[in-house]
Amino acid sequence: ETPGSDAGGGDDNIAAVAAEAIAALSQWLPEAFVPAPPEDGAESGRSGLHEAVWVQAALAISRVKRLAAKGGAARALLRSDVGVVYDELDEWIGARIGEELSVCERVIDLSQQAVEDQVALTSDWLVDDGVTLAVDPSRVLVKPPQSPPTPVVVPLDTRVLSSVQLKGLHDSLRRASTAEMGFEAADDEAALSVGVLSSALTRAAASDTELPEEWCAQADSQFASVCGLLDPDDTGFVLVSSAMAFFADPADGGWSW
């Protein structure tokens, strides 16, 4: 049964079919199926064939009426059952949709919370039977975060540049060389003028961390001496690699405190 069918309240097909059958059988009742008029000299009267047809037609009409009555009763009972079934089905579908929507809302809430907290979803989510949300810790979606690196304590010296200070000075001199030359040269070819080198060292000395304390104490006079050691031929230019080699080991470059 489906909504709108005969049992659900549509046309009464049983009654229509029964009426058609009764109309067809009525053609063989005595009122319609009468003997032919007697010929001259013949006896009139009905024959045994006509009586048999009349009886069978009447019986068939009676059977059709009984079948129509039984069919109508079954139809009424089925209509009642169909109504109950459809009510229960509609209620079940509504409840199911509500449960599935609840799971979808839960997934959206968890996803939004993860976005707001800026954290990754590390475990797989499973929706069991479409209505139960579960987290499966055995299925990892992303690699676990790496352990934080072991902190490295950089020793500070009042005269010797640390590895961090040397790297910062190298980057600063490389940027100054690129800006002055107009292009980025290789490490062993990058150069800068003595004036630019002195200015870069002075800016580094103005910071509290870029150079050791004693390099910053008398920056102007010391850096002038440094430039003299790095450019003994007074060419006016110094290689960045030469400057870095000097500050990595000033004593080897001729510096004395």
mmCIF file of C-alpha atoms in Angstrom:
data_model
loop_
_atom_site.group_PDB
_atom_site.id
_atom_site.type_symbol
_atom_site.label_atom_id
_atom_site.label_comp_id
_atom_site.label_asym_id
_atom_site.label_seq_id
_atom_site.Cartn_x
_atom_site.Cartn_y
_atom_site.Cartn_z
ATOM 1 C CA GLU A 1 0.000 0.000 0.000
ATOM 2 C CA THR A 2 1.106 3.527 -0.733
ATOM 3 C CA PRO A 3 -0.465 6.908 0.084
ATOM 4 C CA GLY A 4 -3.211 7.752 -2.405
ATOM 5 C CA SER A 5 -3.857 4.104 -3.389
ATOM 6 C CA ASP A 6 -7.272 2.454 -3.186
ATOM 7 C CA ALA A 7 -6.769 1.303 0.407
ATOM 8 C CA GLY A 8 -5.431 4.698 1.346
ATOM 9 C CA GLY A 9 -8.635 6.550 0.406
ATOM 10 C CA GLY A 10 -8.644 6.665 -3.407
ATOM 11 C CA ASP A 11 -11.350 5.459 -5.830
ATOM 12 C CA ASP A 12 -13.291 2.323 -4.852
ATOM 13 C CA ASN A 13 -11.976 0.020 -7.575
ATOM 14 C CA ILE A 14 -13.590 -3.051 -6.015
ATOM 15 C CA ALA A 15 -17.076 -1.596 -6.353
ATOM 16 C CA ALA A 16 -16.364 -0.412 -9.894
ATOM 17 C CA VAL A 17 -15.133 -3.851 -11.006
ATOM 18 C CA ALA A 18 -18.068 -5.565 -9.301
ATOM 19 C CA ALA A 19 -20.532 -3.245 -11.064
ATOM 20 C CA GLU A 20 -18.943 -4.013 -14.430
ATOM 21 C CA ALA A 21 -19.124 -7.754 -13.746
ATOM 22 C CA ILE A 22 -22.765 -7.595 -12.619
ATOM 23 C CA ALA A 23 -23.681 -5.542 -15.695
ATOM 24 C CA ALA A 24 -22.076 -8.160 -17.945
ATOM 25 C CA LEU A 25 -23.775 -11.068 -16.153
ATOM 26 C CA SER A 26 -27.152 -9.316 -16.177
ATOM 27 C CA GLN A 27 -27.295 -9.855 -19.944
ATOM 28 C CA TRP A 28 -27.893 -13.560 -19.235
ATOM 29 C CA LEU A 29 -30.750 -13.167 -16.757
ATOM 30 C CA PRO A 30 -34.336 -14.020 -17.817
ATOM 31 C CA GLU A 31 -35.156 -10.345 -18.361
ATOM 32 C CA ALA A 32 -32.428 -10.006 -21.001
ATOM 33 C CA PHE A 33 -31.761 -13.502 -22.286
ATOM 34 C CA VAL A 34 -35.217 -14.614 -23.495
ATOM 35 C CA PRO A 35 -36.047 -17.490 -25.829
ATOM 36 C CA ALA A 36 -36.530 -16.723 -29.502
ATOM 37 C CA PRO A 37 -40.144 -16.392 -30.732
ATOM 38 C CA PRO A 38 -41.571 -19.775 -31.840
ATOM 39 C CA GLU A 39 -41.841 -20.466 -35.518
ATOM 40 C CA ASP A 40 -45.168 -21.297 -37.122
ATOM 41 C CA GLY A 41 -46.493 -24.550 -35.826
ATOM 42 C CA ALA A 42 -43.831 -24.913 -33.120
ATOM 43 C CA GLU A 43 -44.530 -25.051 -29.428
ATOM 44 C CA SER A 44 -43.481 -21.957 -27.486
ATOM 45 C CA GLY A 45 -41.739 -22.087 -24.150
ATOM 46 C CA ARG A 46 -38.347 -21.918 -22.606
ATOM 47 C CA SER A 47 -35.781 -24.593 -23.161
ATOM 48 C CA GLY A 48 -33.474 -26.282 -20.646
ATOM 49 C CA LEU A 49 -30.528 -24.336 -22.038
ATOM 50 C CA HIS A 50 -32.110 -20.999 -21.196
ATOM 51 C CA GLU A 51 -32.945 -22.109 -17.676
ATOM 52 C CA ALA A 52 -29.372 -23.314 -17.087
ATOM 53 C CA VAL A 53 -27.938 -20.001 -18.330
ATOM 54 C CA TRP A 54 -30.349 -18.024 -16.139
ATOM 55 C CA VAL A 55 -29.414 -20.030 -13.041
ATOM 56 C CA GLN A 56 -25.648 -19.714 -13.652
ATOM 57 C CA ALA A 57 -25.945 -15.994 -14.296
ATOM 58 C CA ALA A 58 -27.877 -15.489 -11.050
ATOM 59 C CA LEU A 59 -25.300 -17.568 -9.124
ATOM 60 C CA ALA A 60 -22.402 -15.637 -10.673
ATOM 61 C CA ILE A 61 -23.992 -12.312 -9.725
ATOM 62 C CA SER A 62 -24.453 -13.560 -6.173
ATOM 63 C CA ARG A 63 -20.809 -14.622 -6.011
ATOM 64 C CA VAL A 64 -19.643 -11.258 -7.358
ATOM 65 C CA LYS A 65 -21.679 -9.440 -4.724
ATOM 66 C CA ARG A 66 -20.227 -11.604 -1.951
ATOM 67 C CA LEU A 67 -16.690 -11.041 -3.276
ATOM 68 C CA ALA A 68 -17.335 -7.286 -3.447
ATOM 69 C CA ALA A 69 -18.578 -7.305 0.136
ATOM 70 C CA LYS A 70 -15.538 -9.273 1.329
ATOM 71 C CA GLY A 71 -13.226 -7.012 -0.669
ATOM 72 C CA GLY A 72 -14.828 -3.889 0.774
ATOM 73 C CA ALA A 73 -14.420 -5.182 4.318
ATOM 74 C CA ALA A 74 -10.797 -6.107 3.670
ATOM 75 C CA ARG A 75 -10.236 -2.695 2.110
ATOM 76 C CA ALA A 76 -11.626 -0.905 5.145
ATOM 77 C CA LEU A 77 -9.469 -3.025 7.489
ATOM 78 C CA LEU A 78 -6.387 -2.452 5.330
ATOM 79 C CA ARG A 79 -7.034 1.274 5.216
ATOM 80 C CA SER A 80 -6.999 1.368 9.012
ATOM 81 C CA ASP A 81 -3.787 -0.686 9.202
ATOM 82 C CA VAL A 82 -2.077 1.439 6.550
ATOM 83 C CA GLY A 83 -2.846 4.588 8.500
ATOM 84 C CA VAL A 84 -1.267 3.158 11.635
ATOM 85 C CA VAL A 85 1.785 1.902 9.750
ATOM 86 C CA TYR A 86 2.355 5.235 8.058
ATOM 87 C CA ASP A 87 2.000 7.102 11.343
ATOM 88 C CA GLU A 88 4.594 4.833 12.968
ATOM 89 C CA LEU A 89 6.900 5.103 9.940
ATOM 90 C CA ASP A 90 6.627 8.894 9.901
ATOM 91 C CA GLU A 91 7.413 9.031 13.623
ATOM 92 C CA TRP A 92 10.423 6.720 13.207
ATOM 93 C CA ILE A 93 11.782 8.691 10.240
ATOM 94 C CA GLY A 94 11.403 11.951 12.159
ATOM 95 C CA ALA A 95 13.242 10.527 15.180
ATOM 96 C CA ARG A 96 16.006 9.094 12.968
ATOM 97 C CA ILE A 97 16.535 12.381 11.147
ATOM 98 C CA GLY A 98 16.677 14.178 14.489
ATOM 99 C CA GLU A 99 19.372 11.798 15.781
ATOM 100 C CA GLU A 100 21.458 12.162 12.621
ATOM 101 C CA LEU A 101 21.146 15.950 12.736
ATOM 102 C CA SER A 102 22.283 15.839 16.360
ATOM 103 C CA VAL A 103 25.437 13.946 15.318
ATOM 104 C CA CYS A 104 26.107 16.446 12.516
ATOM 105 C CA GLU A 105 25.720 19.351 14.928
ATOM 106 C CA ARG A 106 28.123 17.647 17.355
ATOM 107 C CA VAL A 107 30.727 17.202 14.599
ATOM 108 C CA ILE A 108 30.363 20.868 13.600
ATOM 109 C CA ASP A 109 30.701 22.012 17.216
ATOM 110 C CA LEU A 110 33.871 19.950 17.750
ATOM 111 C CA SER A 111 35.362 21.159 14.458
ATOM 112 C CA GLN A 112 34.632 24.799 15.273
ATOM 113 C CA GLN A 113 36.120 24.365 18.727
ATOM 114 C CA ALA A 114 39.285 22.860 17.208
ATOM 115 C CA VAL A 115 39.564 25.810 14.796
ATOM 116 C CA GLU A 116 39.086 28.324 17.594
ATOM 117 C CA ASP A 117 41.671 26.558 19.772
ATOM 118 C CA GLN A 118 44.008 26.213 16.755
ATOM 119 C CA VAL A 119 44.596 22.519 17.419
ATOM 120 C CA ALA A 120 44.657 19.581 15.001
ATOM 121 C CA LEU A 121 42.213 16.691 15.077
ATOM 122 C CA THR A 122 44.634 13.935 15.973
ATOM 123 C CA SER A 123 42.259 10.944 16.216
ATOM 124 C CA ASP A 124 39.735 9.525 13.770
ATOM 125 C CA TRP A 125 36.013 10.084 14.349
ATOM 126 C CA LEU A 126 33.530 7.274 13.750
ATOM 127 C CA VAL A 127 29.774 7.605 13.325
ATOM 128 C CA ASP A 128 28.301 4.296 14.450
ATOM 129 C CA ASP A 129 24.940 3.444 12.833
ATOM 130 C CA GLY A 130 24.682 7.059 11.763
ATOM 131 C CA VAL A 131 23.612 8.268 15.204
ATOM 132 C CA THR A 132 26.575 7.738 17.579
ATOM 133 C CA LEU A 133 29.780 9.776 17.401
ATOM 134 C CA ALA A 134 32.869 8.068 18.796
ATOM 135 C CA VAL A 135 36.594 8.849 18.799
ATOM 136 C CA ASP A 136 38.914 6.048 17.721
ATOM 137 C CA PRO A 137 42.289 6.671 19.426
ATOM 138 C CA SER A 138 43.841 3.730 17.553
ATOM 139 C CA ARG A 139 43.580 5.613 14.232
ATOM 140 C CA VAL A 140 45.799 8.680 14.340
ATOM 141 C CA LEU A 141 45.180 11.310 11.670
ATOM 142 C CA VAL A 142 48.376 13.325 12.157
ATOM 143 C CA LYS A 143 51.791 12.564 13.529
ATOM 144 C CA PRO A 144 52.220 13.394 17.196
ATOM 145 C CA PRO A 145 54.025 16.687 17.733
ATOM 146 C CA GLN A 146 57.767 16.500 18.132
ATOM 147 C CA SER A 147 59.279 17.071 21.507
ATOM 148 C CA PRO A 148 60.517 20.608 21.982
ATOM 149 C CA PRO A 149 64.234 20.977 21.296
ATOM 150 C CA THR A 150 66.612 20.889 24.200
ATOM 151 C CA PRO A 151 67.407 24.458 25.138
ATOM 152 C CA VAL A 152 70.940 25.477 24.303
ATOM 153 C CA VAL A 153 72.659 27.870 26.670
ATOM 154 C CA VAL A 154 74.963 30.144 24.669
ATOM 155 C CA PRO A 155 77.869 31.314 26.832
ATOM 156 C CA LEU A 156 78.410 35.049 26.821
ATOM 157 C CA ASP A 157 81.857 36.623 26.771
ATOM 158 C CA THR A 158 82.730 40.290 27.032
ATOM 159 C CA ARG A 159 85.182 40.017 24.126
ATOM 160 C CA VAL A 160 84.485 36.881 22.070
ATOM 161 C CA LEU A 161 81.421 36.790 19.804
ATOM 162 C CA SER A 162 79.080 33.838 20.367
ATOM 163 C CA SER A 163 77.823 31.687 17.504
ATOM 164 C CA VAL A 164 74.513 33.550 17.551
ATOM 165 C CA GLN A 165 76.283 36.937 17.430
ATOM 166 C CA LEU A 166 78.557 35.793 14.602
ATOM 167 C CA LYS A 167 75.567 34.658 12.543
ATOM 168 C CA GLY A 168 73.750 37.921 13.171
ATOM 169 C CA LEU A 169 76.817 39.950 12.185
ATOM 170 C CA HIS A 170 77.285 37.868 9.011
ATOM 171 C CA ASP A 171 73.663 38.419 7.970
ATOM 172 C CA SER A 172 73.955 42.141 8.668
ATOM 173 C CA LEU A 173 77.141 42.517 6.604
ATOM 174 C CA ARG A 174 75.705 40.441 3.750
ATOM 175 C CA ARG A 175 72.634 42.698 3.576
ATOM 176 C CA ALA A 176 74.828 45.804 3.603
ATOM 177 C CA SER A 177 77.011 44.350 0.813
ATOM 178 C CA THR A 178 74.008 43.478 -1.347
ATOM 179 C CA ALA A 179 72.526 46.950 -0.867
ATOM 180 C CA GLU A 180 75.837 48.651 -1.792
ATOM 181 C CA MET A 181 76.798 46.385 -4.723
ATOM 182 C CA GLY A 182 73.292 46.191 -6.139
ATOM 183 C CA PHE A 183 73.285 42.400 -6.387
ATOM 184 C CA GLU A 184 73.820 39.399 -4.137
ATOM 185 C CA ALA A 185 77.325 38.054 -4.606
ATOM 186 C CA ALA A 186 78.746 34.725 -3.465
ATOM 187 C CA ASP A 187 80.078 34.476 0.082
ATOM 188 C CA ASP A 188 83.712 34.593 -1.033
ATOM 189 C CA GLU A 189 83.084 37.572 -3.358
ATOM 190 C CA ALA A 190 80.727 39.741 -1.315
ATOM 191 C CA ALA A 191 82.447 43.013 -0.398
ATOM 192 C CA LEU A 192 81.562 46.373 1.057
ATOM 193 C CA SER A 193 83.293 49.707 1.452
ATOM 194 C CA VAL A 194 85.156 50.611 4.621
ATOM 195 C CA GLY A 195 82.606 53.335 5.378
ATOM 196 C CA VAL A 196 79.664 50.932 5.062
ATOM 197 C CA LEU A 197 81.494 48.360 7.211
ATOM 198 C CA SER A 198 82.134 50.973 9.912
ATOM 199 C CA SER A 199 78.472 52.051 9.837
ATOM 200 C CA ALA A 200 77.248 48.418 10.085
ATOM 201 C CA LEU A 201 79.519 47.752 13.069
ATOM 202 C CA THR A 202 78.385 50.964 14.753
ATOM 203 C CA ARG A 203 74.721 49.986 14.368
ATOM 204 C CA ALA A 204 75.481 46.538 15.803
ATOM 205 C CA ALA A 205 77.257 48.143 18.773
ATOM 206 C CA ALA A 206 74.159 50.230 19.503
ATOM 207 C CA SER A 207 72.284 47.041 20.331
ATOM 208 C CA ASP A 208 72.589 45.325 23.687
ATOM 209 C CA THR A 209 73.060 41.834 22.241
ATOM 210 C CA GLU A 210 74.597 41.937 18.762
ATOM 211 C CA LEU A 211 78.215 42.454 19.930
ATOM 212 C CA PRO A 212 80.090 41.657 23.166
ATOM 213 C CA GLU A 213 80.285 44.311 25.829
ATOM 214 C CA GLU A 214 83.920 45.389 25.283
ATOM 215 C CA TRP A 215 83.388 45.777 21.524
ATOM 216 C CA CYS A 216 80.610 48.240 22.291
ATOM 217 C CA ALA A 217 82.481 50.201 24.970
ATOM 218 C CA GLN A 218 84.706 52.238 22.612
ATOM 219 C CA ALA A 219 83.052 51.424 19.313
ATOM 220 C CA ASP A 220 84.226 54.368 17.180
ATOM 221 C CA SER A 221 87.936 54.094 17.931
ATOM 222 C CA GLN A 222 87.973 50.292 17.935
ATOM 223 C CA PHE A 223 86.109 49.960 14.644
ATOM 224 C CA ALA A 224 88.442 52.430 12.972
ATOM 225 C CA SER A 225 91.327 50.198 14.047
ATOM 226 C CA VAL A 226 89.462 47.122 12.793
ATOM 227 C CA CYS A 227 88.954 48.713 9.382
ATOM 228 C CA GLY A 228 92.685 49.485 9.264
ATOM 229 C CA LEU A 229 93.579 45.858 9.972
ATOM 230 C CA LEU A 230 91.072 44.542 7.390
ATOM 231 C CA ASP A 231 92.187 46.998 4.665
ATOM 232 C CA PRO A 232 95.957 47.360 5.153
ATOM 233 C CA ASP A 233 96.457 48.445 1.504
ATOM 234 C CA ASP A 234 93.880 51.230 1.877
ATOM 235 C CA THR A 235 91.795 49.981 -1.061
ATOM 236 C CA GLY A 236 88.633 51.278 0.523
ATOM 237 C CA PHE A 237 86.896 47.864 0.350
ATOM 238 C CA VAL A 238 86.744 44.779 2.583
ATOM 239 C CA LEU A 239 85.505 41.268 1.848
ATOM 240 C CA VAL A 240 82.662 40.092 4.098
ATOM 241 C CA SER A 241 84.446 36.763 4.524
ATOM 242 C CA SER A 242 87.595 38.580 5.761
ATOM 243 C CA ALA A 243 85.561 40.589 8.264
ATOM 244 C CA MET A 244 83.867 37.452 9.581
ATOM 245 C CA ALA A 245 87.212 35.607 9.889
ATOM 246 C CA PHE A 246 88.565 38.538 11.886
ATOM 247 C CA PHE A 247 85.656 38.663 14.353
ATOM 248 C CA ALA A 248 85.702 34.858 14.760
ATOM 249 C CA ASP A 249 89.326 35.120 16.009
ATOM 250 C CA PRO A 250 90.437 38.731 16.490
ATOM 251 C CA ALA A 251 93.826 37.745 17.958
ATOM 252 C CA ASP A 252 94.695 35.793 14.810
ATOM 253 C CA GLY A 253 93.841 38.897 12.785
ATOM 254 C CA GLY A 254 96.306 41.030 14.715
ATOM 255 C CA TRP A 255 93.975 42.471 17.321
ATOM 256 C CA SER A 256 95.081 42.980 20.873
ATOM 257 C CA TRP A 257 93.177 44.342 23.815
#
